[in-house]
Tab-separated table of C-alpha atoms in Angstrom:
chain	number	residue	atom	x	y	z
A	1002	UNK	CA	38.697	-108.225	95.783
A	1003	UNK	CA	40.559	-108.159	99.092
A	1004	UNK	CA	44.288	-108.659	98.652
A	1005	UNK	CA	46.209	-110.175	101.643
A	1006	UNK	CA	49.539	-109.298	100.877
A	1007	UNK	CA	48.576	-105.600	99.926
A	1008	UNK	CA	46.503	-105.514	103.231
A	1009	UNK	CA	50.136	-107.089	105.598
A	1010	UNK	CA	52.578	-104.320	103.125
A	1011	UNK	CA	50.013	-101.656	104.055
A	1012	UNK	CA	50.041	-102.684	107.783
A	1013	UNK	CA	53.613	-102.999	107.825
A	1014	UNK	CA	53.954	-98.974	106.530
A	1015	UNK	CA	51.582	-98.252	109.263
A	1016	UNK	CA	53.724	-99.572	111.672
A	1017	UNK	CA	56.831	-98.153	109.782
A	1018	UNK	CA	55.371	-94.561	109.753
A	1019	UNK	CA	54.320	-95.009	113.672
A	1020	UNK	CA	58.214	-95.803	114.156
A	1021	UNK	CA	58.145	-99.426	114.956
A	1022	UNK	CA	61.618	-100.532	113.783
A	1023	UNK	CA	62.417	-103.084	111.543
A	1024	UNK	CA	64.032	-105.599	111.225
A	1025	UNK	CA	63.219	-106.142	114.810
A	1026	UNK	CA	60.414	-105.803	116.169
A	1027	UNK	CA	58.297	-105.315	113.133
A	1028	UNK	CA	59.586	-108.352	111.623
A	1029	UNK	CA	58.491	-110.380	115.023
A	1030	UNK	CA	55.241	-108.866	114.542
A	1031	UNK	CA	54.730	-109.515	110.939
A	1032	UNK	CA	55.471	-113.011	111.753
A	1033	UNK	CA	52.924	-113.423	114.741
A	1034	UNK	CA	50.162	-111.667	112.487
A	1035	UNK	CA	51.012	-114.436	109.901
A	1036	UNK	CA	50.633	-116.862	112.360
A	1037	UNK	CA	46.877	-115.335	113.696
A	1038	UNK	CA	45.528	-115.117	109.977
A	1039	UNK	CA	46.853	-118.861	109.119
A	1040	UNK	CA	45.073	-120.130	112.404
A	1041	UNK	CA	41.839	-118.023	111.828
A	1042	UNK	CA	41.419	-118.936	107.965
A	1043	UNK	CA	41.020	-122.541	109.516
A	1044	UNK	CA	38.162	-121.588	111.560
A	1045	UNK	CA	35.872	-120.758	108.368
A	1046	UNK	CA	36.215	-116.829	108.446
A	1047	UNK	CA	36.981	-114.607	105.411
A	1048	UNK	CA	40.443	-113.462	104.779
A	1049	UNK	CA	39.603	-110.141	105.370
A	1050	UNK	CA	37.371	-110.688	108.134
A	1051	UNK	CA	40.399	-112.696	109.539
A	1052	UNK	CA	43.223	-110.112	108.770
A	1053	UNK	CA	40.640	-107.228	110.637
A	1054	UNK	CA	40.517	-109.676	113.584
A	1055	UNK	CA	44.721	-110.127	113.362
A	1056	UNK	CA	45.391	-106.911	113.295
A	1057	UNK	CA	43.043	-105.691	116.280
A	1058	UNK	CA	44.637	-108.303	118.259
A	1059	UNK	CA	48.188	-107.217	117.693
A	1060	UNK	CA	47.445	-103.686	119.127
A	1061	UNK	CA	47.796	-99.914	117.864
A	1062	UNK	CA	50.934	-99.245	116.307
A	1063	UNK	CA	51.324	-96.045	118.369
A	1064	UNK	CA	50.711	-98.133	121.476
A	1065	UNK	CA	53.354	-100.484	120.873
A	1066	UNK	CA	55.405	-97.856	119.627
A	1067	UNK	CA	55.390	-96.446	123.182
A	1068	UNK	CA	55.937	-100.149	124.832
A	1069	UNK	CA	59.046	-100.692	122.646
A	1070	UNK	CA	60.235	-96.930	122.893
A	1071	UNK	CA	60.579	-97.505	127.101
A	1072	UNK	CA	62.649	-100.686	126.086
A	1073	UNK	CA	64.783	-99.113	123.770
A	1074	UNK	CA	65.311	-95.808	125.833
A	1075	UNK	CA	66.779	-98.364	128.767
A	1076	UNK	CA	68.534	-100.513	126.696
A	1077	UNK	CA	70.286	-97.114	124.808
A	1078	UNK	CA	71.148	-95.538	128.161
A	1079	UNK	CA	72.906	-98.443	129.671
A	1080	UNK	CA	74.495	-99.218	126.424
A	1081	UNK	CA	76.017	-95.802	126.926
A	1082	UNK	CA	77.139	-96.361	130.458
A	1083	UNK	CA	78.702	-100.199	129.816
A	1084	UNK	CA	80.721	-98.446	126.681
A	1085	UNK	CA	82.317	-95.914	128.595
A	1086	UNK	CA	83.013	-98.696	131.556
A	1087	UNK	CA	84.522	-100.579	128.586
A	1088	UNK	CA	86.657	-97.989	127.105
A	1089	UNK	CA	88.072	-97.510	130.576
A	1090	UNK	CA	89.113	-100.803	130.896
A	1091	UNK	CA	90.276	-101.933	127.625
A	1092	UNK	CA	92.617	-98.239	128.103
A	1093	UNK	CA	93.727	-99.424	131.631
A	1094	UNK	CA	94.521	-102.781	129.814
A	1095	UNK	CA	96.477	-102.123	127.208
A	1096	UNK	CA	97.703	-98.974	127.771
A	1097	UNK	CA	100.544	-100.067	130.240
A	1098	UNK	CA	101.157	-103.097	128.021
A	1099	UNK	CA	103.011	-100.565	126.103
A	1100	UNK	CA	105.268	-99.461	128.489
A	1101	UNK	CA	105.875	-103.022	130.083
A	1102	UNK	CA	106.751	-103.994	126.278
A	1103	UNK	CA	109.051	-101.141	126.079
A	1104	UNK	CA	110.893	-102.023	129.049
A	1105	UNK	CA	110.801	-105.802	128.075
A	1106	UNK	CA	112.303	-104.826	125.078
A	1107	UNK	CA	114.842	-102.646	126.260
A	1108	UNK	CA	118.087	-104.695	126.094
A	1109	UNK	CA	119.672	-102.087	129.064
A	1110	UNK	CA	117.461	-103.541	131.475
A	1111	UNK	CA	118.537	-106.752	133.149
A	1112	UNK	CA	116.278	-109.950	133.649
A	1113	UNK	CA	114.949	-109.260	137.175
A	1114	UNK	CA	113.103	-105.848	135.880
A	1115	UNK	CA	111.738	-107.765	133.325
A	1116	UNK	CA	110.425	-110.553	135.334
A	1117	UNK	CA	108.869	-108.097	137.984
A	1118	UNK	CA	106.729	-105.999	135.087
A	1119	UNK	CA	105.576	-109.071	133.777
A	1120	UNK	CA	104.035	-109.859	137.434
A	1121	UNK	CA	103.169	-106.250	137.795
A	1122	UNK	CA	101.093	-106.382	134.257
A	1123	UNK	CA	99.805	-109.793	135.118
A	1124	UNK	CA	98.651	-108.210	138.485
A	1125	UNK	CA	97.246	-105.625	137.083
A	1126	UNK	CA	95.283	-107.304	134.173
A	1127	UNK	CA	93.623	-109.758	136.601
A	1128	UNK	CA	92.599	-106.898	138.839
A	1129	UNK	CA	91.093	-105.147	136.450
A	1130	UNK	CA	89.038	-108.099	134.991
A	1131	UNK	CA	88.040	-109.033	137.952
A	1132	UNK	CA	86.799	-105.802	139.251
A	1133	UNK	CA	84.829	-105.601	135.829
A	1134	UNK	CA	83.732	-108.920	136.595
A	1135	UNK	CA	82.383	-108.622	140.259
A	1136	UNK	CA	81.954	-105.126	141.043
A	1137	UNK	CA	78.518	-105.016	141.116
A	1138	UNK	CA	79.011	-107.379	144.499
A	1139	UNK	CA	80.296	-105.056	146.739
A	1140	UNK	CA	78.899	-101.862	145.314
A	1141	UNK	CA	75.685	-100.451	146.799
A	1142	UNK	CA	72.569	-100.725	145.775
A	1143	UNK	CA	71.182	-97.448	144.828
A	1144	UNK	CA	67.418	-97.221	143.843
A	1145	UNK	CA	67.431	-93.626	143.047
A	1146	UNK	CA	67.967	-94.042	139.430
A	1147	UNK	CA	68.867	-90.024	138.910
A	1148	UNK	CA	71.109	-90.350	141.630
A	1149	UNK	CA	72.945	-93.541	140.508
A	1150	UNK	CA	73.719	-92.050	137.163
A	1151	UNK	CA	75.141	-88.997	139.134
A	1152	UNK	CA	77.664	-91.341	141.173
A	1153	UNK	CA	78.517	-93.423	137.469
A	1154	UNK	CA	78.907	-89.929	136.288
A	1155	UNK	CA	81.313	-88.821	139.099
A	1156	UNK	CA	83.071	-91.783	138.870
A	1157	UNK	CA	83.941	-91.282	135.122
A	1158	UNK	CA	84.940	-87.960	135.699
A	1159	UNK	CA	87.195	-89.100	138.261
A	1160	UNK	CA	88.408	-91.177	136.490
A	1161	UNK	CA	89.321	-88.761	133.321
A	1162	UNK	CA	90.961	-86.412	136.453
A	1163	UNK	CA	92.858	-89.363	137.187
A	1164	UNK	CA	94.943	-90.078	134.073
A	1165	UNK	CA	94.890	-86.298	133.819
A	1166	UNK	CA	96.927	-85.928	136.747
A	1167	UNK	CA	97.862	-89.312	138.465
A	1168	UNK	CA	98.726	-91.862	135.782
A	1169	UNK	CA	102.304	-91.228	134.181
A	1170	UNK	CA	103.370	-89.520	137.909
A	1171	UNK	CA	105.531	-92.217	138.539
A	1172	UNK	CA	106.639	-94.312	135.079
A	1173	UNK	CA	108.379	-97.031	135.646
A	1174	UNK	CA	111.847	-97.315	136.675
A	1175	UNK	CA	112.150	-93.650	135.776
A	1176	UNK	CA	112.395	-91.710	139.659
A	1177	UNK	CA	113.542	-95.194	141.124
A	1178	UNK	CA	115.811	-96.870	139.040
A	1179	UNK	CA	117.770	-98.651	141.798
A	1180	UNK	CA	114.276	-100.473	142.858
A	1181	UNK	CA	112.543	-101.620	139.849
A	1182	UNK	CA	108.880	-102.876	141.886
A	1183	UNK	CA	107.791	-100.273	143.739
A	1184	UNK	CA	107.273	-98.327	140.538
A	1185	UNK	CA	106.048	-100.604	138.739
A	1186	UNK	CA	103.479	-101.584	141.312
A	1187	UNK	CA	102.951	-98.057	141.374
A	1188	UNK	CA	102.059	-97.875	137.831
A	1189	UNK	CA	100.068	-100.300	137.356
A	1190	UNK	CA	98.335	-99.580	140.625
A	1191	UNK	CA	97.166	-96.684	139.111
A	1192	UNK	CA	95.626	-97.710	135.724
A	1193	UNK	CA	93.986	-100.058	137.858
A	1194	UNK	CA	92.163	-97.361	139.734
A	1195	UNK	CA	91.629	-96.160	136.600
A	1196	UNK	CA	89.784	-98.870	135.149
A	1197	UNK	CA	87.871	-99.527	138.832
A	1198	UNK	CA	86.352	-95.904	138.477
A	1199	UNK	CA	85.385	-96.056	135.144
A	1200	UNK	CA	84.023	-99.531	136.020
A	1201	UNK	CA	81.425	-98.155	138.542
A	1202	UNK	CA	79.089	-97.114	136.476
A	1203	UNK	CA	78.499	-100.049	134.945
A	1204	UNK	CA	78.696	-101.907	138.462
A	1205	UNK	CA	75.861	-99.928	139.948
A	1206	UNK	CA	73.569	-100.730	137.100
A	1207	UNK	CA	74.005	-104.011	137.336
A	1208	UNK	CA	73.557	-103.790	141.371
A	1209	UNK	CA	70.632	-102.796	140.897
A	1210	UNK	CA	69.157	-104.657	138.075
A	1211	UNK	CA	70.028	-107.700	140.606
A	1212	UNK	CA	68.662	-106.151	143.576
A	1213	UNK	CA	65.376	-105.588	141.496
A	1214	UNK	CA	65.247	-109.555	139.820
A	1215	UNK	CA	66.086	-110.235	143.524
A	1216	UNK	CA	62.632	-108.630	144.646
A	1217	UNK	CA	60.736	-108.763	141.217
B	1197	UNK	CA	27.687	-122.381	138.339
B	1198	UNK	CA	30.239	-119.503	139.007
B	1199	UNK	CA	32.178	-118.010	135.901
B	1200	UNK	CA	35.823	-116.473	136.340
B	1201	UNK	CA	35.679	-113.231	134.441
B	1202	UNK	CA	38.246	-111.983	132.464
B	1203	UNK	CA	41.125	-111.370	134.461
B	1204	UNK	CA	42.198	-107.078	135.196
B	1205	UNK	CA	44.502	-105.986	133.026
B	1206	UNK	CA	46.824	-105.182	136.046
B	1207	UNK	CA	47.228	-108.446	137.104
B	1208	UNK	CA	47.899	-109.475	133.513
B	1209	UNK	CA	50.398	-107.380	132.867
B	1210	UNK	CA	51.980	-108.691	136.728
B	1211	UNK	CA	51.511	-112.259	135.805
B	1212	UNK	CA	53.191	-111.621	132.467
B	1213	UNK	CA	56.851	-112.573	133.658
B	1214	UNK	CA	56.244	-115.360	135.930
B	1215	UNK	CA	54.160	-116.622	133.138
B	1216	UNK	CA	56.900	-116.245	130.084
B	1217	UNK	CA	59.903	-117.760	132.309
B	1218	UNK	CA	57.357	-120.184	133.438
B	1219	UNK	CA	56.449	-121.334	129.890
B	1220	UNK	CA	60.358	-120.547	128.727
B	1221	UNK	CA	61.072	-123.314	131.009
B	1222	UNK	CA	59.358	-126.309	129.645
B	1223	UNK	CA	61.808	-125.407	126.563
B	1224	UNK	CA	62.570	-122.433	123.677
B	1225	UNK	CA	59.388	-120.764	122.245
B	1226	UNK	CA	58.118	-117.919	120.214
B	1227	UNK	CA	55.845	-115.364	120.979
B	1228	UNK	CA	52.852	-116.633	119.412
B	1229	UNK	CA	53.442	-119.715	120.771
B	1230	UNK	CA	53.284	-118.709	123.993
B	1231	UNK	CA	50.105	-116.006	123.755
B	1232	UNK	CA	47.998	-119.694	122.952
B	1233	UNK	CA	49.217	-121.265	125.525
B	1234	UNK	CA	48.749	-118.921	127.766
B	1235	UNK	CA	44.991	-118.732	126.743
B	1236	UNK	CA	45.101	-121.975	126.465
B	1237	UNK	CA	45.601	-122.608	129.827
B	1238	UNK	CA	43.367	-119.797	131.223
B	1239	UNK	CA	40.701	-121.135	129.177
B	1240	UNK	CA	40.935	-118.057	127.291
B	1241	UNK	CA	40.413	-115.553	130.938
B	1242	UNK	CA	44.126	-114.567	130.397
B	1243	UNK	CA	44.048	-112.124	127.639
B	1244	UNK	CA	46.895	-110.128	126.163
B	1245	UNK	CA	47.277	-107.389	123.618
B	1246	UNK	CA	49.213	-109.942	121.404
B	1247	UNK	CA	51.778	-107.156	120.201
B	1248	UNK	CA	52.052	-106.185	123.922
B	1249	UNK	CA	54.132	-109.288	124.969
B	1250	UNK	CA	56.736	-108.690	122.650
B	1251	UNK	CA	58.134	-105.501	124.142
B	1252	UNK	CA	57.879	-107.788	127.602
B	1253	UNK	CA	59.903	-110.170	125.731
B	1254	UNK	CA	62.600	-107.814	124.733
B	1255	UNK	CA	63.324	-106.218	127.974
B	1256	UNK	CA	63.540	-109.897	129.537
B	1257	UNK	CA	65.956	-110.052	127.326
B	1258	UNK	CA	67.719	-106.995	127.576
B	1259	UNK	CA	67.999	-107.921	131.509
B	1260	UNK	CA	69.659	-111.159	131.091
B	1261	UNK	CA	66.595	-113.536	131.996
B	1262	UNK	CA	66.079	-115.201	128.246
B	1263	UNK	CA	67.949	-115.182	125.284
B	1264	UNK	CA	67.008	-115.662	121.859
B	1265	UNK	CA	67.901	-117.034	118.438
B	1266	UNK	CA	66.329	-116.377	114.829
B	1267	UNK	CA	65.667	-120.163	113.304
B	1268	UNK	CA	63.305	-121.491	110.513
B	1269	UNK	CA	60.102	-123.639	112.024
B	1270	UNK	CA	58.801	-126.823	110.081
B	1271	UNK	CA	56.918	-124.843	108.002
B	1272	UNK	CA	59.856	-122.933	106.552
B	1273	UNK	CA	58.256	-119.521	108.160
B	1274	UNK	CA	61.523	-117.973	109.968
B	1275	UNK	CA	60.778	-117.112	113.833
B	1276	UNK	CA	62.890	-115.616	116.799
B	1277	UNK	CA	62.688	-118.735	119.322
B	1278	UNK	CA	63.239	-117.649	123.245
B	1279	UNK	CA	65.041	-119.769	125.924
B	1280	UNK	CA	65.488	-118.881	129.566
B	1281	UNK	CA	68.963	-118.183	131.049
B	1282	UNK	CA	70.550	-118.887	134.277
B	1283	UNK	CA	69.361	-115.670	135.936
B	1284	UNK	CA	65.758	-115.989	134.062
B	1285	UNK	CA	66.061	-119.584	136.445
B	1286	UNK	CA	66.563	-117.923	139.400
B	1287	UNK	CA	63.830	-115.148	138.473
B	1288	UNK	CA	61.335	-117.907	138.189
B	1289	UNK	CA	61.951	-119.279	141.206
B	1290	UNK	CA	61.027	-116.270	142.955
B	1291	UNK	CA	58.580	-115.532	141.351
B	1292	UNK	CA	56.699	-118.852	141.855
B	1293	UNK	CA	57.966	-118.554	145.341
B	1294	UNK	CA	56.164	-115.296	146.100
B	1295	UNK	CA	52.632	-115.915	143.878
B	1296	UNK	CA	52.607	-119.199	146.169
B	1297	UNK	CA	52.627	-117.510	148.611
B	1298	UNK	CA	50.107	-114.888	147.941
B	1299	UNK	CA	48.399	-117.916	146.684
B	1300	UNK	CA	48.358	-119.565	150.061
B	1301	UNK	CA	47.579	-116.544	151.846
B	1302	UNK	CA	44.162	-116.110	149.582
B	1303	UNK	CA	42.929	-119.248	150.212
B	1304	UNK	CA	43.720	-119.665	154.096
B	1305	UNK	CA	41.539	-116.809	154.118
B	1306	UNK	CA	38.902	-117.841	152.351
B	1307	UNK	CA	39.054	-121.476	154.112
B	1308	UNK	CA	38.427	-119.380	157.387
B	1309	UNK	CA	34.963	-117.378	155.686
B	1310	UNK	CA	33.885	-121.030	155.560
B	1311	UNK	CA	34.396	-122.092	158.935
């Protein structure tokens, strides 16, 4: 006696043991074979003739392995690439928040100091969302896929270089403390480059994803 | 009287996208919903591997052209609904844009074998 459920559990550790993931996609596809054998069964057929029919029109499970492998392999890569853009920005963020708090704080320095690294962090902040934001706009579109992960690649190591030797050069207030915004817009100047480097890698994916839904 | 045959799998798997954001845009769907209508409207010359569209479905998503959302249908089963996005808009536009044209192009020439 042909057992439907038994038949969808045993198709479902196929698909398991071919390394279709679940919940998604398997459950998707569990759902859309559902859907197949409840239409079929209305046309007169068997169950099991119908569930044969379901299942051949769903596809081999290494097949779609393969399809859903090529999405997953882009989606992990870029994943990669927009969490290390992230990191760098969230670090350029917050990290002189710190030091503007410290100074804000401080109860030695006077009101117009104060004033100045709050404009300085405001600055800052908006720069660096908005390079996040719009970067992709005015970087170039590279279609060389090996090569664009090179320059993303450069970037971030420029960008580890970069609070390895630039950021902390000038702190602020500490070389110039007779003229409180030059240092400041110094140092924030330069987490913002920070967070602009490690931002390119993300920026030139997107470039190009555009370029390509541009032209698709 | 002529019969279409069924249509090469290359230009199935090209017409895939136009035809999803196409659909999408009528309103939110599900996959299954959208393999029968696409047959549907082919009268059933437009065939895909029915697992095949859901990777499509999942990179379209992945790129930012549809979104989707997990809900329970009128029949209590539980599906993943899609809906096009702004830039899955814009895609479709271009895409008509350009199949119209090829469109146009095919049948200016065969206008002229008839002349």
């Amino acid at each position: 006696m042909f057992d439907l459920e038994k038949s969808i559990a045993d198709w479902r550790q196929q698909m398991l043991a071919a390394g279709i993931r679940t919940p998604v996609p398997l459950e998707e596809l569990e759902i859309h074979l559902r859907d197949e054998i409840e239409r079929q069964v209305q046309s007169g057929l068997s169950r099991q003739q119908v569930f044969g029919i379901a299942v051949k029109k769903i596809g081999q499970a290494p097949e779609l392995k393969s399809e859903f492998k090529k999405v997953n392999a882009l989606m992990e890569i870029q994943k990669i690439i927009k969490l290390a853009g992230v990191i760098c920005v969230v670090v350029a963020s917050f990290c002189p928040l710190f030091i503007f708090l410290a100074m804000l704080l401080d109860h030695r320095v006077s009101s117009l100091p104060k004033m100045l690294a709050v404009a300085v962090y405001a600055t800052t902040l908006t720069t660096i969302v908005l390079s996040w934001r719009y970067n992709h706009k005015l970087l170039p579109v590279i279609h060389n896929q090996l090569l664009r992960r090179a320059v993303g690649l450069a970037c971030y190591g420029g960008c580890l270089l970069w609070i390895r030797f630039g950021i902390f050069h000038f702190p602020p207030g500490g070389s110039h403390p007779r003229s409180p915004l030059l240092p400041l817009l110094i140092f924030g100047l330069e987490w913002t480059v920070m967070a602009i480097l490690g931002g390119i890698g993300h920026g030139l994916e997107k470039a190009a994803r555009k370029n390509t839904e541009q032209y698709v | 009287m002529y019969r279409v045959p069924m249509i090469r799998k290359e230009l199935v798997a090209a017409s895939a996208e136009p035809l999803i954001l196409s659909l999408l845009a009528r309103g939110e769907s599900y996959g299954y919903a959208i393999i029968q209508e696409v047959k549907a409207r082919s009268g059933g010359k437009l065939q895909w591997t029915d697992g095949m569209l859901y990777p499509v479905l999942h990179r379209m998503e992945h790129r930012g052209l549809i979104k989707s959302r997990w809900a329970e249908s009128e029949t209590g089963r539980k599906r993943k609904y899609y809906s096009l996005k702004k830039d899955g808009k814009t895609a479709m536009a271009r895409h008509q844009e350009q199949w119209s044209l090829v469109h146009s192009v095919l049948a200016g020439l065969k206008k002229e074998q008839y002349v």
